[in-house]
Amino acid sequence: MPSALAPPTPSLTTYLRSLDEAPLDKSITTLISLLKRRQIRSSRSCALATTKLLIRVVEAGEDGSDGKWSSTQALIAHIRTVGRKLISAQPKEIVIGNIVRRVLGVIREVADRDSETVADLSGSEISGPTSPITITGERSVLPMRLSEFSPRDVLSGRPGTADSVASSTFSSPAAAPQQRPNLMTAPTGTSLFSILQHPQTQTRSTSSPYATPPAGTQSPALRPSPTFKSTISTIPEGGESLDIKAEVLDGLAELLDELSVVDTQIAESALEHIHSGEVILTHGSSRTVQRFLLTAAGKKRRFTVFVAELYPNDHLAVHDTLVNGSLPPVSPEDEGLGEKGRWKALTAAGVTVVLVPDTAVFALMPRVNKVLLSPHAVMASGSLLAAAGTETICLAAKEHRVPVVVLAGVYKLSPVYPFDEEGMVEYGDPSKVVGFAEDGRFIDGVDVVNPISDFVGAEGVGLYVTNLGGCAPGYLYRVVGDHYRNEDIELGRD
Amino acid sequence: MSEKVSSAAQAQMAEEPKLSPAELKKRAKAEKQARRAAQKEQEGAPAIPPPTANGVPHGQASQHDEVRQEKKAKIVQAKSVQQSKSSGSQESKGERVAPSSAQSLPARGKTTVAAKEEAKVDSTVVELLSHLYPIQRRANMSGVSKDVHPAVLALGLQISSYEICGSSARCIAMLHAFKEAIHAYTTPRDTSLPRHLVSHYLSPQIEYLRSCRPLAESMGNAIRWLKKLIIEIDPDKPEHEAKNLLSEEIDRFIHERIVVTDQAIAASASKQIREGSVVLTYAKSNIVQKTILQAHAQGTRFRVIVVDSRPLFEGKRLATSLMHAGLEVEYVPFSGLAHVVKDATLVLLGAHSMLSNGRLQSRIGTASVALRAHIADVPVIVCCESVKFAGKVALDSIVLNELAPPEELLLPPSHAPIVPTNTKDTPEAAESNKTKTLHDWASIPNLQLLNPMYDITPAEYIRMVICEYGSVPPSSVPVVHRLANEGM
């Protein structure tokens, strides 16, 4: 019998539906209470809810009535306030902080682009750090390397921007700038002058070609410099605040896209990691892992998967996923994500799946070829926060020299260094272990603890597979640097 | 009508001389097969065990029996169909080809039917551990030899349903049951007790116990000791004296090697529990429980962490009994292991058996506990009577193991998640999309459940083994085994 008459339990789906109609303040409060009560649980749901809420915040404008933003600084300050509230609602959910910092990063990038547009009008260097000196039209610094040299300046014949020596050597202006876009957009590295500069103006250098490219754009090598384009086209007069909102919303739409295609992108590397006849150990009901394995199974690779059921927090979801895939009933999280949320169970794809209790991990590990895990969050040091029981699996894997592969989208990657490891572990409902009703006396006399997450050090992990490809734990700091800004890491206290 | 019959008969008569000797042979063979098939059909029906209404361990054994009977019945059916077809074709004219093809058809039909049945059965078997199937559990008395004593029968069922769990407990219970069985034994006229008792009386009891659950190492050692004892009895000794002797010796064995040993081990191990200790233990071991209770009785103040696991939840019973004794107990599921090990100062583990390469065979999950403690520099101490020491060696937990029925992993129906129906579906679609739960696992191809009972902990993780011969390092296990179990 359908239970359509009961009011829907608050969840991601109901929240997302209400986001469009409800006033902004109410939406913020609702999300805070959903997070506090842990009615939104998984990393991806939290990320999605946070992103959509922040999109609403940007859309609402400075005065809250869909108006403009006077400056990027105002927008940044506002997002920081909202972000602080969300993070303090559930400090153990690292992904919320990640999304807030990504949004701030998008805004700062927009701000930089705008300030560069302004800077270009006065003919400064287009690559390398924007120097305050060049904006005022004074003589520019001697370029240290050829890549800082801009042939465009030679063509436009602006004095004082190009080195006279360089212009004489570069006697063939026939090489049209269009044929050398890679020089203009290549990373400059750091010239010695840059270390003397104020760090805030160095913002341009952190955007490297390895950062998440906005979905649908070309690769950096082919993309012409945006500022180059702006010099040959007419510069829009004033109206900077209109640009801010539209451009930020563009950036946030790209972020939202990234969240929805994370699984597909991660699954693209499935064939590089799984061959036929393998035995894989995994745990939990993570959608990412299921899709990863399904992709390999779809390409006719025959392998066996041992699944640890993660009692007492995740085992029901694991049982359901193994039996049904995501066939009906569709979980509220799948609905809210708007993906083609239907995928069949691994067993239907021809994969042999063996459900084992968590205790059997060490016993089976000698026969396992690799371990696949999906964490709640990943730290910049390479360590991760995952479901309770993960550390047991990683230790057993290390003992038997079995490689551990962690599948995580970049949105799970946090720039915050985990100084307080124990403080990051979340504890859950002890009644899942021993029911209050059945064993009241037991609960009275015995201290029942139910940790939900485990902290696993970086040495436990062999490889991270993100939506940008695979990387070793030691390289994560670079990925962090590509997506977050240093000034956003400290969001201050409320 | 009669014309047809007579003409058919005439045709048959006319056919007879035309049949070559080869054809005659084939016909005789067909008739013999038909007779055998009819016999099997009669046999097949009563051998199918009646379905019992007992609880979960309905027993893989009976399930397998049923499938095998089904298989036989299907083969029988196929054969009989083919036979009737072939006999029919023999009567009609001009069907020379039919008999030979009908002869070969049953064989072909048999293999395909059998193969399909085999495939259906095997899909629930995890290939890696296929040597441990079929799973030995018993819920009823079907197929039991008539020699098995009622005390042993009852014991088997108790062991199978985990009412008696733990290798020391099973060993003591088995010896008591054997005592009763020996008491009820009478030597036949033309043989003597030492010669007859073991091979003709004890063996069926042991076989029955094995079919209820694979024997524990302690039980194996006790049986070897008992057999040796019986064989060394003087054949001229009168029967009642011999039986009294056996009874006394069994009592002495239990007393010396288990009861007193447990007291000695508890006294020795409780010295390891100091003031302010945090003792971590896993699942439920009788000897560890005794140790903890003794230390508590001596007045030491300490607290205990009990780590538990699915599906047996033995740790809960330990935690309850310790709580009733007044101890401060913390109870975590297995996923909480990493959280509690950092607080522990001592890990006490029980054993199913100690292997001769220093490894510990104990409840599944013990290896992870020992590894985690070893990494955190927490000493791991195993309390184990010498009766559990084995001469076997093992390198992994896969070859020497025992599987429990996968049904034990299924949650009771009240715990199954309530599945909301999709209101948009039409009634027909809803029926076909009816969601399955894990309870339907056997019908889902490629899905298997695995429920191993033991695992092997490498010797490097164990600091010390406490037995009645003292506190020894794990490498001394074969020495103690020779001393205690092989009398050298």
PDB file of C-alpha atoms in Angstrom, chain A residues 50-62 67-80 99-114 214 239-257 485:
ATOM      1  CA  THR A  50      25.338  23.163  -0.012  1.00  0.00           C
ATOM      2  CA  THR A  51      26.029  24.001  -3.647  1.00  0.00           C
ATOM      3  CA  LYS A  52      22.420  24.630  -4.450  1.00  0.00           C
ATOM      4  CA  LEU A  53      21.946  26.748  -1.386  1.00  0.00           C
ATOM      5  CA  LEU A  54      24.975  28.878  -2.198  1.00  0.00           C
ATOM      6  CA  ILE A  55      23.690  29.286  -5.752  1.00  0.00           C
ATOM      7  CA  ARG A  56      20.495  30.632  -4.253  1.00  0.00           C
ATOM      8  CA  VAL A  57      22.514  32.955  -2.045  1.00  0.00           C
ATOM      9  CA  VAL A  58      24.360  34.376  -5.049  1.00  0.00           C
ATOM     10  CA  GLU A  59      21.158  34.701  -7.047  1.00  0.00           C
ATOM     11  CA  ALA A  60      19.482  36.557  -4.237  1.00  0.00           C
ATOM     12  CA  GLY A  61      21.911  39.414  -4.523  1.00  0.00           C
ATOM     13  CA  GLU A  62      23.254  41.743  -1.894  1.00  0.00           C
ATOM     14  CA  GLY A  67      19.602  42.330  -7.179  1.00  0.00           C
ATOM     15  CA  LYS A  68      23.191  42.898  -8.063  1.00  0.00           C
ATOM     16  CA  TRP A  69      26.339  42.522  -6.021  1.00  0.00           C
ATOM     17  CA  SER A  70      28.255  45.702  -5.522  1.00  0.00           C
ATOM     18  CA  SER A  71      31.630  44.010  -5.480  1.00  0.00           C
ATOM     19  CA  THR A  72      33.208  40.617  -5.265  1.00  0.00           C
ATOM     20  CA  GLN A  73      34.436  41.436  -1.768  1.00  0.00           C
ATOM     21  CA  ALA A  74      30.882  41.843  -0.557  1.00  0.00           C
ATOM     22  CA  LEU A  75      29.884  38.573  -2.129  1.00  0.00           C
ATOM     23  CA  ILE A  76      32.875  36.798  -0.633  1.00  0.00           C
ATOM     24  CA  ALA A  77      32.107  38.138   2.819  1.00  0.00           C
ATOM     25  CA  HIS A  78      28.505  37.045   2.547  1.00  0.00           C
ATOM     26  CA  ILE A  79      29.387  33.546   1.398  1.00  0.00           C
ATOM     27  CA  ARG A  80      31.874  33.245   4.209  1.00  0.00           C
ATOM     28  CA  ILE A  99      32.107  23.228  -1.239  1.00  0.00           C
ATOM     29  CA  VAL A 100      32.124  26.585   0.536  1.00  0.00           C
ATOM     30  CA  ARG A 101      35.796  26.998  -0.255  1.00  0.00           C
ATOM     31  CA  ARG A 102      35.276  25.967  -3.880  1.00  0.00           C
ATOM     32  CA  VAL A 103      32.562  28.573  -4.237  1.00  0.00           C
ATOM     33  CA  LEU A 104      34.829  31.194  -2.722  1.00  0.00           C
ATOM     34  CA  GLY A 105      37.504  30.081  -5.139  1.00  0.00           C
ATOM     35  CA  VAL A 106      35.142  30.543  -8.075  1.00  0.00           C
ATOM     36  CA  ILE A 107      34.287  34.034  -6.904  1.00  0.00           C
ATOM     37  CA  ARG A 108      37.905  34.952  -6.504  1.00  0.00           C
ATOM     38  CA  GLU A 109      38.660  33.654  -9.954  1.00  0.00           C
ATOM     39  CA  VAL A 110      35.919  35.832 -11.370  1.00  0.00           C
ATOM     40  CA  ALA A 111      37.334  38.755  -9.438  1.00  0.00           C
ATOM     41  CA  ASP A 112      40.752  38.132 -10.873  1.00  0.00           C
ATOM     42  CA  ARG A 113      39.459  37.898 -14.380  1.00  0.00           C
ATOM     43  CA  ASP A 114      37.731  41.196 -13.950  1.00  0.00           C
ATOM     44  CA  PRO A 214      34.874  23.942 -16.748  1.00  0.00           C
ATOM     45  CA  GLY A 239      28.401  47.175 -15.457  1.00  0.00           C
ATOM     46  CA  GLU A 240      30.996  45.192 -13.514  1.00  0.00           C
ATOM     47  CA  SER A 241      28.508  44.089 -10.877  1.00  0.00           C
ATOM     48  CA  LEU A 242      26.287  42.469 -13.478  1.00  0.00           C
ATOM     49  CA  ASP A 243      29.243  40.493 -14.701  1.00  0.00           C
ATOM     50  CA  ILE A 244      30.052  39.298 -11.216  1.00  0.00           C
ATOM     51  CA  LYS A 245      26.724  37.657 -10.586  1.00  0.00           C
ATOM     52  CA  ALA A 246      26.444  36.089 -14.028  1.00  0.00           C
ATOM     53  CA  GLU A 247      30.004  34.851 -14.080  1.00  0.00           C
ATOM     54  CA  VAL A 248      29.836  33.497 -10.561  1.00  0.00           C
ATOM     55  CA  LEU A 249      26.632  31.698 -11.386  1.00  0.00           C
ATOM     56  CA  ASP A 250      28.329  30.255 -14.464  1.00  0.00           C
ATOM     57  CA  GLY A 251      31.157  28.996 -12.324  1.00  0.00           C
ATOM     58  CA  LEU A 252      28.742  27.520  -9.820  1.00  0.00           C
ATOM     59  CA  ALA A 253      26.792  25.821 -12.566  1.00  0.00           C
ATOM     60  CA  GLU A 254      30.037  24.211 -13.642  1.00  0.00           C
ATOM     61  CA  LEU A 255      30.605  23.079 -10.067  1.00  0.00           C
ATOM     62  CA  LEU A 256      27.128  21.579 -10.004  1.00  0.00           C
ATOM     63  CA  ASP A 257      27.837  19.791 -13.267  1.00  0.00           C
ATOM     64  CA  ARG A 485      42.787  29.401  -2.562  1.00  0.00           C
TER      65      ARG A 485
END
